[in-house]
Coordinates of C-alpha atoms and ligand atoms in Angstrom, one line a residue:
M11 CA 4.0 10.3 25.1
A12 CA 3.1 10.8 21.4
D13 CA 4.0 14.1 19.9
N14 CA 1.0 15.5 18.1
T15 CA 2.7 18.5 16.6
P16 CA 1.9 18.5 12.9
I17 CA 4.7 17.7 10.4
T18 CA 4.1 21.0 8.7
E19 CA 5.6 22.5 11.9
T20 CA 8.2 20.0 12.9
R21 CA 9.8 19.6 9.4
R22 CA 8.7 22.7 7.6
H23 CA 12.2 23.6 6.4
Q24 CA 12.5 20.2 4.7
M25 CA 9.0 20.2 3.4
F26 CA 9.3 23.5 1.8
P27 CA 13.1 23.9 1.0
H28 CA 14.5 27.0 -0.6
L29 CA 16.4 26.3 -3.8
D30 CA 19.2 28.7 -4.7
E31 CA 20.4 30.1 -8.0
H32 CA 22.7 27.1 -8.6
D33 CA 19.9 24.6 -8.1
I34 CA 17.7 26.6 -10.5
V35 CA 20.4 26.6 -13.2
R36 CA 20.7 22.8 -12.8
L37 CA 16.9 22.4 -13.1
R38 CA 16.5 24.5 -16.3
R39 CA 17.5 21.6 -18.6
F40 CA 14.7 19.4 -17.3
G41 CA 11.7 21.7 -18.0
E42 CA 10.4 24.8 -19.7
V43 CA 9.7 28.2 -18.4
R44 CA 6.1 29.3 -18.4
T45 CA 4.3 32.5 -17.3
F46 CA 0.9 32.5 -15.5
A47 CA -1.3 35.7 -15.1
D48 CA -2.5 36.7 -11.7
G49 CA -5.3 34.4 -10.5
T50 CA -4.6 31.6 -13.0
P51 CA -5.2 28.1 -11.5
I52 CA -1.8 26.2 -11.8
M53 CA -3.0 23.1 -10.2
K54 CA -6.6 21.8 -9.5
A55 CA -7.5 19.0 -7.1
G56 CA -8.7 16.0 -9.0
K57 CA -7.0 17.0 -12.3
V58 CA -3.6 15.9 -13.6
A59 CA -1.1 18.8 -13.3
Q60 CA 1.6 19.6 -15.8
G61 CA 4.3 18.8 -13.3
L62 CA 6.3 20.4 -10.6
A63 CA 6.5 24.2 -10.8
F64 CA 9.8 25.8 -9.7
V65 CA 9.0 29.5 -9.0
L66 CA 11.3 32.0 -10.6
K67 CA 9.1 35.1 -10.1
G68 CA 5.9 35.9 -8.3
K69 CA 4.0 33.7 -5.8
I70 CA 1.9 30.5 -5.9
D71 CA -0.9 30.1 -3.3
V72 CA -1.6 26.5 -2.3
R73 CA -4.9 25.5 -0.6
Q74 CA -6.6 22.3 0.6
G75 CA -10.2 21.3 1.4
G76 CA -13.3 23.1 0.4
A77 CA -15.9 20.4 -0.2
V78 CA -17.0 19.9 3.4
S79 CA -14.7 22.3 5.2
Q80 CA -13.3 25.8 4.8
R81 CA -10.5 26.0 2.2
Q82 CA -7.3 26.3 4.1
S83 CA -4.0 27.8 3.0
I84 CA -1.1 25.3 3.2
V85 CA 1.7 27.5 1.9
Q86 CA 2.7 30.3 -0.4
H87 CA 5.6 29.5 -2.7
G88 CA 7.8 32.4 -3.7
P89 CA 11.0 32.5 -5.8
G90 CA 13.2 29.4 -4.9
G91 CA 10.1 27.5 -3.7
F92 CA 8.3 24.8 -5.8
L93 CA 4.8 23.5 -6.2
G94 CA 4.0 19.8 -6.2
E95 CA 3.9 16.6 -4.2
L96 CA 4.1 12.8 -4.8
A97 CA 1.1 12.8 -7.2
Q98 CA 3.3 14.6 -9.8
L99 CA 6.0 11.9 -9.6
S100 CA 3.7 9.5 -11.3
G101 CA 1.5 11.9 -13.2
R102 CA -1.6 11.3 -11.0
P103 CA -4.3 13.9 -10.3
A104 CA -3.4 16.7 -7.9
L105 CA -4.7 16.7 -4.3
V106 CA -4.6 20.5 -3.8
D107 CA -5.5 23.7 -5.6
A108 CA -2.8 26.2 -6.5
T109 CA -3.3 29.7 -8.0
A110 CA -0.9 32.4 -9.2
D111 CA -0.8 35.3 -6.8
G112 CA 0.4 38.1 -9.1
E113 CA 2.2 37.2 -12.3
V114 CA 4.2 34.0 -11.9
E115 CA 7.1 32.7 -13.9
A116 CA 8.1 29.1 -13.2
I117 CA 10.0 26.2 -14.6
I118 CA 7.5 23.4 -15.3
V119 CA 9.1 19.9 -15.0
P120 CA 6.8 17.1 -16.2
P121 CA 6.7 13.7 -14.3
R122 CA 9.0 11.9 -16.7
R123 CA 11.6 14.6 -16.5
L124 CA 11.1 14.9 -12.7
R125 CA 12.3 11.3 -12.5
D126 CA 15.4 12.3 -14.5
V127 CA 16.0 15.1 -12.0
L128 CA 15.8 12.7 -9.1
V129 CA 18.2 10.2 -10.6
Q130 CA 20.7 12.5 -12.4
E131 CA 20.9 15.3 -9.8
A132 CA 21.4 13.1 -6.8
E133 CA 21.8 15.8 -4.0
L134 CA 19.2 18.2 -5.4
G135 CA 17.0 15.2 -6.2
E136 CA 17.3 14.0 -2.6
R137 CA 16.0 17.4 -1.3
I138 CA 13.1 17.4 -3.7
M139 CA 12.1 13.8 -3.1
R140 CA 12.2 14.3 0.7
A141 CA 10.0 17.4 0.3
L142 CA 7.5 15.5 -1.9
I143 CA 7.2 12.6 0.6
L144 CA 6.9 15.0 3.6
R145 CA 4.2 17.0 1.8
R146 CA 2.2 13.8 1.2
V147 CA 2.6 12.9 4.9
G148 CA 1.4 16.4 5.8
L149 CA -1.7 15.9 3.6
L150 CA -2.4 12.5 5.1
E151 CA -2.1 14.0 8.6
A152 CA -4.3 16.9 7.8
G153 CA -7.0 14.7 6.3
Q154 CA -8.5 17.6 4.3
T155 CA -7.8 16.5 0.8
G156 CA -8.7 13.6 -1.5
P157 CA -12.0 11.7 -1.6
I158 CA -14.6 12.1 1.1
L159 CA -16.1 8.8 2.4
I160 CA -19.5 9.0 4.0
G161 CA -21.1 6.0 5.7
P162 CA -21.7 4.3 9.0
F163 CA -18.4 3.9 10.9
G164 CA -17.6 0.3 11.6
S165 CA -19.6 -1.1 8.6
A166 CA -17.8 -3.6 6.5
D167 CA -17.9 -1.5 3.3
M168 CA -16.8 1.7 5.1
L169 CA -13.8 -0.2 6.6
R170 CA -13.0 -1.8 3.2
L171 CA -12.8 1.6 1.5
E172 CA -11.0 3.4 4.3
N173 CA -8.4 0.6 4.5
F174 CA -7.9 0.6 0.8
L175 CA -7.0 4.3 0.8
R176 CA -5.0 4.2 4.0
R177 CA -2.9 1.2 2.8
N178 CA -2.2 2.9 -0.5
G179 CA -1.1 6.1 1.2
H180 CA -3.9 8.2 -0.3
P181 CA -5.2 11.2 1.7
H182 CA -8.9 11.1 2.4
R183 CA -11.6 12.1 4.9
A184 CA -14.1 9.8 6.5
L185 CA -17.4 11.1 8.0
D186 CA -19.8 9.0 10.1
S187 CA -23.3 9.2 8.5
A188 CA -24.9 8.4 11.8
T189 CA -23.4 11.3 13.8
D190 CA -21.8 13.9 11.5
G191 CA -24.1 16.8 10.8
C192 CA -22.2 17.8 7.7
A193 CA -22.4 14.2 6.3
Q194 CA -26.2 14.2 7.0
T195 CA -26.7 17.5 5.1
L196 CA -24.8 16.1 2.1
L197 CA -26.8 12.9 2.1
K198 CA -30.0 14.9 2.1
Q199 CA -28.7 17.2 -0.6
F200 CA -27.8 14.3 -2.9
T201 CA -30.9 12.3 -1.9
I202 CA -28.8 9.2 -0.9
Q203 CA -30.7 6.3 0.5
P204 CA -29.2 4.3 3.4
E205 CA -28.8 1.2 1.2
H206 CA -26.4 3.1 -1.1
L207 CA -24.0 3.9 1.7
P208 CA -21.1 4.4 1.9
I209 CA -20.8 7.0 -0.8
V210 CA -17.6 8.6 -1.9
L211 CA -17.3 12.2 -3.1
C212 CA -14.3 12.3 -5.4
P213 CA -12.2 15.5 -5.9
G214 CA -13.3 15.6 -9.5
G215 CA -17.0 16.1 -8.4
Q216 CA -18.2 12.5 -9.0
I217 CA -20.3 10.6 -6.4
L218 CA -19.7 6.9 -6.1
R219 CA -22.3 4.7 -4.3
N220 CA -20.6 1.9 -2.4
P221 CA -17.9 1.4 -5.1
S222 CA -15.5 -1.4 -5.5
E223 CA -11.8 -0.6 -4.8
G224 CA -11.2 -0.6 -8.5
E225 CA -14.0 1.9 -9.3
L226 CA -12.7 4.2 -6.5
A227 CA -9.1 3.9 -7.7
R228 CA -10.1 4.7 -11.3
C229 CA -12.2 7.6 -10.2
I230 CA -9.5 9.3 -8.2
G231 CA -6.8 8.5 -10.8
L232 CA -4.8 6.0 -8.7
L233 CA -5.4 3.4 -11.4
R234 CA -5.0 3.9 -15.1
S235 CA -5.6 1.6 -18.0
I236 CA -2.7 -0.5 -19.1
D237 CA -1.5 0.0 -22.6
P238 CA -2.2 -3.3 -24.4
D239 CA 0.5 -2.5 -27.0
T240 CA 3.3 -1.9 -24.6
V241 CA 5.7 -4.9 -24.1
Y242 CA 7.3 -4.6 -20.7
D243 CA 10.8 -6.1 -20.1
T244 CA 9.3 -7.5 -16.9
V245 CA 5.9 -7.6 -15.2
I246 CA 6.0 -8.2 -11.5
I247 CA 2.9 -9.7 -9.8
G248 CA 2.7 -8.5 -6.3
S249 CA 3.9 -5.3 -4.6
G250 CA 5.0 -6.7 -1.3
P251 CA 8.6 -6.4 -0.2
S252 CA 9.8 -8.9 -2.8
G253 CA 7.9 -7.4 -5.7
L254 CA 8.9 -3.8 -4.8
A255 CA 12.6 -4.8 -4.4
A256 CA 12.5 -6.4 -7.8
A257 CA 10.8 -3.2 -9.2
V258 CA 13.4 -0.9 -7.7
Y259 CA 16.3 -2.9 -9.1
A260 CA 14.7 -3.7 -12.4
A261 CA 13.6 -0.1 -13.1
S262 CA 16.9 1.4 -11.8
E263 CA 18.8 -0.9 -14.2
G264 CA 16.9 0.3 -17.2
L265 CA 14.3 -2.4 -17.6
S266 CA 10.8 -1.3 -18.4
T267 CA 8.8 -2.5 -15.5
L268 CA 5.1 -2.9 -14.5
V269 CA 4.0 -4.0 -11.1
L270 CA 0.5 -5.3 -10.4
D271 CA -1.1 -5.7 -7.1
C272 CA -4.7 -6.7 -6.4
R273 CA -4.9 -4.9 -3.0
S274 CA -2.3 -2.4 -1.9
F275 CA 1.4 -1.9 -2.0
G276 CA 3.4 -3.6 0.8
G277 CA 1.6 -6.9 1.0
Q278 CA 1.8 -8.6 4.4
A279 CA 4.6 -6.3 5.5
G280 CA 2.2 -3.4 5.2
A281 CA 0.1 -5.1 8.0
S282 CA 3.0 -5.1 10.4
A283 CA 2.6 -2.6 13.3
R284 CA 6.3 -2.5 13.9
I285 CA 9.1 -4.3 12.1
E286 CA 12.1 -4.4 14.5
N287 CA 14.3 -7.0 12.8
Y288 CA 14.8 -5.4 9.4
L289 CA 18.4 -4.2 8.9
G290 CA 19.1 -0.5 9.3
F291 CA 16.2 0.4 11.5
P292 CA 17.4 0.1 15.1
T293 CA 14.4 1.7 16.6
G294 CA 12.0 -0.3 14.4
I295 CA 9.7 1.0 11.6
S296 CA 6.0 0.5 10.9
G297 CA 5.5 -1.9 8.0
L298 CA 3.5 0.7 6.1
A299 CA 6.2 3.4 6.5
L300 CA 8.9 0.9 5.2
V301 CA 6.9 -0.2 2.2
A302 CA 5.7 3.3 1.3
R303 CA 9.4 4.3 1.0
A304 CA 10.0 1.3 -1.3
Y305 CA 6.8 2.2 -3.4
N306 CA 8.0 5.8 -3.9
Q307 CA 11.5 4.5 -4.7
A308 CA 10.2 2.2 -7.4
Q309 CA 8.2 5.1 -8.9
K310 CA 11.3 7.4 -8.8
F311 CA 13.1 5.0 -11.1
G312 CA 10.1 4.9 -13.4
A313 CA 8.4 1.6 -12.5
E314 CA 4.7 1.7 -13.4
V315 CA 2.5 0.4 -10.5
A316 CA -1.1 -0.6 -11.1
I317 CA -3.3 -1.1 -8.0
P318 CA -5.8 -2.7 -7.6
E319 CA -5.1 -4.9 -10.6
E320 CA -5.4 -8.7 -10.2
A321 CA -3.4 -11.1 -12.4
Q322 CA -5.8 -14.0 -13.2
L323 CA -4.0 -16.0 -15.9
L324 CA -0.4 -16.2 -17.2
G325 CA -0.6 -17.1 -20.9
A326 CA 1.7 -17.0 -23.9
D327 CA 1.8 -14.1 -26.3
A328 CA 1.9 -15.2 -29.9
T329 CA 3.2 -12.0 -31.4
G330 CA 6.9 -12.7 -31.0
E331 CA 8.0 -9.5 -29.4
A332 CA 6.4 -10.5 -26.1
R333 CA 6.5 -14.0 -24.7
F334 CA 3.9 -13.6 -22.0
Q335 CA 0.4 -12.2 -21.7
L336 CA -1.2 -11.7 -18.4
K337 CA -5.0 -11.6 -18.2
L338 CA -6.2 -9.2 -15.6
G339 CA -9.3 -9.2 -13.4
N340 CA -10.9 -6.2 -15.2
G341 CA -10.7 -7.7 -18.7
E342 CA -7.4 -5.8 -19.5
S343 CA -4.1 -7.6 -20.3
A344 CA -0.4 -6.8 -20.0
R345 CA 2.4 -8.1 -22.2
A346 CA 5.8 -9.0 -21.0
R347 CA 9.2 -10.4 -22.0
S348 CA 9.7 -11.9 -18.5
V349 CA 7.5 -12.3 -15.4
V350 CA 8.3 -12.2 -11.7
L351 CA 5.8 -14.0 -9.4
A352 CA 5.9 -12.1 -6.1
S353 CA 2.3 -12.8 -5.1
G354 CA 3.2 -13.8 -1.5
A355 CA 0.7 -15.3 0.9
R356 CA -2.7 -14.5 2.3
Y357 CA -4.0 -14.9 5.8
R358 CA -5.5 -18.3 6.8
R359 CA -9.1 -18.1 8.0
L360 CA -10.5 -19.6 11.2
D361 CA -12.7 -22.7 10.8
I362 CA -15.9 -21.3 12.3
A363 CA -19.3 -21.7 10.5
N364 CA -20.5 -18.1 10.7
L365 CA -17.1 -16.5 10.4
S366 CA -18.0 -14.7 7.2
D367 CA -20.9 -12.9 9.0
F368 CA -18.3 -10.9 11.0
E369 CA -15.4 -10.6 8.6
G370 CA -14.7 -7.1 7.5
S371 CA -16.5 -5.5 10.5
C372 CA -15.6 -7.5 13.7
V373 CA -13.0 -10.1 12.6
H374 CA -9.8 -8.4 11.5
Y375 CA -6.7 -9.6 9.7
W376 CA -4.9 -6.3 10.3
A377 CA -4.4 -4.2 13.4
S378 CA -4.1 -0.6 12.3
A379 CA -5.5 2.8 13.5
V380 CA -8.7 2.1 11.5
E381 CA -9.4 -1.1 13.5
T382 CA -8.4 0.3 16.8
R383 CA -10.8 3.2 16.5
L384 CA -13.6 0.6 16.6
C385 CA -12.4 -1.3 19.7
A386 CA -10.6 1.3 21.8
G387 CA -11.2 0.8 25.5
Q388 CA -13.0 -2.6 24.9
E389 CA -12.2 -6.2 25.5
V390 CA -10.8 -8.0 22.4
A391 CA -9.5 -11.4 21.5
L392 CA -6.5 -12.2 19.3
T393 CA -5.5 -15.6 18.0
G394 CA -2.2 -16.7 16.6
A395 CA 1.3 -17.2 18.0
G396 CA 3.8 -16.1 15.4
N397 CA 5.7 -12.8 15.2
S398 CA 2.8 -11.1 13.3
A399 CA 0.5 -12.0 16.2
G400 CA 3.0 -10.8 18.8
Q401 CA 3.4 -7.4 17.0
A402 CA -0.3 -7.0 16.9
V403 CA -0.7 -7.8 20.6
V404 CA 1.9 -5.2 21.5
F405 CA 0.3 -2.6 19.3
L406 CA -3.3 -3.3 20.4
A407 CA -2.6 -3.6 24.2
G408 CA -2.0 0.1 24.5
K409 CA -5.5 0.9 23.0
V410 CA -7.9 -1.8 24.4
K411 CA -9.1 -2.5 27.9
K412 CA -8.3 -6.2 27.9
L413 CA -6.7 -8.5 25.3
W414 CA -7.2 -12.3 25.4
M415 CA -4.4 -14.0 23.4
V416 CA -5.7 -17.3 22.3
V417 CA -2.9 -19.7 21.4
R418 CA -3.2 -23.3 20.2
G419 CA 0.3 -24.4 21.2
R420 CA 1.9 -25.0 24.6
R421 CA 4.3 -22.1 24.6
L422 CA 4.9 -18.9 22.6
E423 CA 8.7 -19.7 22.6
D424 CA 8.1 -22.4 19.9
T425 CA 6.8 -19.8 17.3
M426 CA 7.6 -16.3 18.4
S427 CA 10.8 -14.2 18.7
Q428 CA 12.0 -13.8 22.3
Y429 CA 11.9 -9.9 22.2
L430 CA 8.2 -10.0 21.5
I431 CA 7.5 -12.6 24.2
D432 CA 9.4 -10.5 26.7
R433 CA 7.3 -7.5 25.7
I434 CA 4.0 -9.4 26.0
K435 CA 4.9 -10.6 29.5
G436 CA 5.2 -6.9 30.6
L437 CA 1.7 -6.0 29.4
P438 CA -0.7 -6.0 32.4
N439 CA -3.9 -6.1 30.3
V440 CA -2.9 -9.1 28.1
E441 CA -3.7 -12.7 29.2
V442 CA -2.2 -15.5 27.2
L443 CA -4.4 -18.7 27.0
T444 CA -2.2 -21.6 25.7
R445 CA -3.6 -24.9 24.4
T446 CA -6.8 -23.0 23.5
E447 CA -8.7 -22.3 20.3
I448 CA -11.6 -20.1 19.3
C449 CA -14.6 -22.3 18.6
G450 CA -17.6 -20.0 18.2
F451 CA -19.0 -16.6 17.4
E452 CA -22.3 -15.2 18.6
G453 CA -24.0 -12.0 17.3
S454 CA -26.2 -10.7 14.6
E455 CA -26.3 -8.3 11.6
G456 CA -22.5 -8.3 11.4
N457 CA -22.1 -7.3 15.1
L458 CA -20.1 -9.8 17.1
R459 CA -21.4 -9.9 20.8
R460 CA -19.7 -13.0 22.3
V461 CA -16.7 -15.3 21.5
R462 CA -16.3 -18.8 22.7
W463 CA -13.0 -20.6 23.2
K464 CA -12.1 -24.1 24.2
H465 CA -9.2 -25.7 26.1
R466 CA -7.8 -28.3 23.7
D467 CA -7.0 -30.8 26.5
T468 CA -9.9 -30.4 28.9
A469 CA -12.5 -29.3 26.3
E470 CA -13.6 -26.7 28.9
E471 CA -15.4 -23.8 27.1
T472 CA -15.3 -20.1 28.1
V473 CA -17.7 -17.4 26.7
R474 CA -16.7 -13.7 26.9
D475 CA -18.4 -10.5 25.8
V476 CA -15.9 -9.7 23.1
G477 CA -16.9 -7.6 20.1
H478 CA -13.7 -7.8 18.0
V479 CA -11.3 -10.6 17.1
F480 CA -7.9 -10.3 15.5
S481 CA -6.8 -13.3 13.6
F482 CA -3.1 -14.0 12.8
I483 CA -3.0 -17.7 12.3
G484 CA -0.6 -18.0 9.4
A485 CA -0.7 -17.8 5.6
E486 CA -1.3 -19.8 2.5
P487 CA 0.4 -19.0 -0.9
N488 CA -1.4 -16.8 -3.4
T489 CA -1.1 -19.3 -6.3
D490 CA -4.6 -20.4 -7.1
W491 CA -4.5 -18.2 -10.2
L492 CA -1.4 -20.1 -11.4
K493 CA -3.1 -23.5 -11.7
G494 CA -3.1 -24.5 -15.3
C495 CA -0.4 -22.0 -16.3
G496 CA 2.4 -24.5 -16.6
I497 CA 4.1 -23.4 -13.3
A498 CA 5.1 -26.3 -11.0
L499 CA 3.7 -25.9 -7.5
D500 CA 4.6 -28.1 -4.5
D501 CA 1.9 -30.0 -2.5
K502 CA 1.1 -27.0 -0.4
G503 CA 0.8 -24.7 -3.4
F504 CA 4.1 -22.8 -3.2
V505 CA 6.0 -22.2 -6.5
V506 CA 8.9 -24.6 -7.1
T507 CA 12.1 -23.0 -8.3
G508 CA 15.6 -24.0 -9.2
A509 CA 14.9 -27.4 -10.7
G510 CA 17.8 -29.1 -12.5
N511 CA 20.6 -26.6 -13.2
S512 CA 18.3 -23.6 -13.5
H513 CA 18.7 -20.3 -11.5
F514 CA 17.5 -20.8 -8.0
L515 CA 14.7 -18.3 -8.6
A516 CA 13.6 -19.7 -12.0
T517 CA 10.3 -21.5 -12.2
S518 CA 9.5 -24.5 -14.4
R519 CA 8.5 -22.0 -17.2
D520 CA 11.4 -20.3 -19.0
G521 CA 11.4 -16.6 -18.4
V522 CA 9.1 -16.8 -15.3
F523 CA 10.8 -16.3 -11.9
A524 CA 9.4 -16.5 -8.3
V525 CA 10.5 -14.5 -5.3
G526 CA 9.6 -14.1 -1.6
D527 CA 6.9 -15.9 0.4
V528 CA 5.2 -17.4 -2.7
R529 CA 8.4 -19.4 -3.4
C530 CA 8.7 -22.9 -2.0
G531 CA 11.5 -23.0 0.6
S532 CA 11.9 -19.3 1.0
V533 CA 12.4 -17.8 4.4
K534 CA 9.2 -16.0 5.3
R535 CA 10.7 -12.7 6.3
V536 CA 10.9 -9.1 4.9
A537 CA 14.7 -9.2 4.5
A538 CA 14.6 -12.5 2.7
A539 CA 11.9 -11.3 0.4
V540 CA 13.8 -8.1 -0.4
G541 CA 17.0 -10.1 -1.0
E542 CA 15.3 -12.4 -3.5
G543 CA 13.5 -9.5 -5.2
S544 CA 16.9 -7.7 -5.7
T545 CA 18.7 -10.9 -6.8
V546 CA 16.1 -11.9 -9.4
V547 CA 17.0 -8.9 -11.6
S548 CA 20.4 -10.3 -12.6
A549 CA 18.6 -13.5 -13.7
I550 CA 16.2 -11.5 -15.8
H551 CA 19.1 -9.6 -17.5
A552 CA 20.7 -13.0 -18.3
Y553 CA 17.4 -14.4 -19.6
L554 CA 16.7 -11.4 -21.8
A555 CA 20.2 -11.4 -23.2
K556 CA 19.9 -15.0 -24.1
Q557 CA 16.5 -14.3 -25.8
R558 CA 18.1 -11.4 -27.8
A559 CA 21.0 -13.6 -28.9
A560 CA 18.7 -16.3 -30.1
E561 CA 16.6 -13.8 -32.0
D562 CA 19.7 -12.3 -33.6
Q563 CA 21.0 -15.7 -34.6
K564 CA 17.6 -16.6 -36.1
A565 CA 17.5 -13.3 -38.1
A566 CA 21.0 -13.9 -39.4
A567 CA 20.1 -17.4 -40.6
E568 CA 17.0 -16.1 -42.5
Ligands
LIG603 C1 1.2 -8.8 10.5 C2 2.6 -9.3 9.9 C3 3.7 -8.9 10.6 C4 5.0 -9.3 10.1 N1 6.1 -8.9 10.7 C5 7.3 -9.2 10.2 C6 8.5 -8.7 10.8 O1 8.5 -8.0 11.8 N2 9.7 -9.0 10.2 C7 9.8 -9.8 9.1 O2 10.9 -10.0 8.7 N3 8.7 -10.3 8.5 C8 7.5 -10.0 9.0 N4 6.3 -10.5 8.5 C9 6.4 -11.4 7.3 C10 6.7 -10.5 6.0 O3 5.7 -9.5 6.0 C11 6.6 -11.4 4.8 O4 7.6 -12.4 4.8 C12 6.8 -10.5 3.5 O5 5.8 -9.5 3.4 C13 6.7 -11.4 2.2 O6 6.8 -10.5 1.1 P1 6.4 -10.9 -0.3 O7 6.6 -9.7 -1.2 O8 7.0 -12.2 -0.7 O9 4.8 -11.3 -0.2 P2 3.6 -10.4 0.4 O10 4.0 -9.5 1.4 O11 2.6 -11.5 0.7 O12 3.0 -9.6 -0.9 C14 2.4 -10.2 -1.9 C15 1.5 -9.2 -2.7 O13 1.0 -9.8 -3.9 C16 -0.3 -9.4 -4.1 N5 -1.0 -10.4 -4.9 C17 -1.3 -11.7 -4.6 N6 -1.9 -12.3 -5.6 C18 -2.0 -11.4 -6.6 C19 -2.5 -11.5 -8.0 N7 -3.1 -12.6 -8.5 N8 -2.5 -10.4 -8.7 C20 -1.9 -9.2 -8.2 N9 -1.4 -9.1 -7.0 C21 -1.4 -10.2 -6.2 C22 -0.9 -9.3 -2.7 O14 -2.0 -8.4 -2.7 C23 0.3 -8.7 -1.9 O15 0.3 -7.3 -1.8 C24 5.0 -10.2 8.9 C25 3.8 -10.6 8.3 C26 2.6 -10.2 8.8 C27 1.3 -10.6 8.2

């Protein structure tokens, strides 16, 4: 049975560790001591804080909520305690309010120096990093901080915004405009018309009407502008397992690193309900938990991550210092000495005429808590026969009344790992229909009412009252944006690497590398993607050294 005890109780001692005198002595060189008078706000939700505050004297009161609920006390930090959570690692706006209770003296460690603490003071850094992560988990669990989403539950735009925040590990609160009294009062107060839903109340006080993910990310400080003058040693396109592995190794080895992702960190792996074959996790780990660790690890080493930020064109930079210029979806650009293509793959779509009418609301490409809330206790269909489909079946079966697994092939054994097949066989509410394909959707106004499927040999059709379909029918490479950029692709659109005598991860364009699922011939697995992302960094070092030597030679000749 699931244990619902909040993390603030189960791991309180790790969440709020007590630092002793020796720890404080070691911390002093990373920050400066400041004094705050009684009642002074030290941190304000929605505003960027100065950094972590290690308390020397006095007490700091930390609170959450307030906009649509009573402000709740989270903790009071006394001497030996410290104020802060993951937002301060990357200098993003705070999620909580903190006030001095009596006169407070504290060492303030700004984000850049905090990363130095984590790297240079390994044991102390480990305790601090663990506390920062657990505090974020606590805020996510409590759901009292961050932006407030108000809209009809189950609508495509509400799901889109909820999923964006959830996949990016950002605490938030969602209120159903149809049933929640508090939401209805707020909508009246701000005279919001139904066509403007969902709205988002941001911690800084702004109200956004059905924003894009980019507008929301900018408003809550998740996404900042990219400095057009900075030349990064490497820009990595994609923050799936391969891109994050490249970022961890590149940043930890001193390369200035920027990671761009147009959706969320974690890529396809973030969609996996439970990864059981990744080395070192014998009990399995949810894809999101695994990639969130990698995301935090990359930031700990100083990699900059910009989400959502879409690379649209890989061009040349004429200024000499940089060799590449990436044009981004929002009109910005990023300059780089080398580029890593880690843009992976995206789900394939069913070939059904009115598919787009139901995508985002009733046809899902992920199976997470957000989707299961919509179909709990109902009959659902899932199509696909790979491991991603198998994991989703196992995850969903415990939540829905009945699950029809629609499979085109003759047997799951041809495409799925045996451990998943064995598990599916033991699920009483799952029926596997082989040689079958989904052939039609019936419904209106985004609400799916019935699904039709057809036996591929007998052409016999079945219609069931099914309101939600989960689709896991494989993936295609995310390389459309590379066409015309001088990068060789194979006939299926994957990036070709290792031609001639070049490094096996080098593309046809010098200084541009490809890793993970986007690469032609790669093994489409998390471990393979992580391996390639880690390996590419030595090739980048070699490439940059060669460039520097050529520049030195040219300068000497002039
Ligand atoms: C549901 C599911 C379950 C899975 N389970 C397992 C498992 O149990 N074990 C296992 O080993 N493997 C599993 N896999 C496969 C595994 O997740 C992939 O092999 C792995 O994620 C590939 O990593 P990647 O970094 O190469 O690419 P991806 O994970 O595809 O990441 C690519 C990233 O690039 C971003 N991107 C794309 N284009 C652009 C652009 N133009 N600009 C900016 N960003 C861009 C995308 O938004 C994405 O975040 C599963 C896959 C799925 C879908």
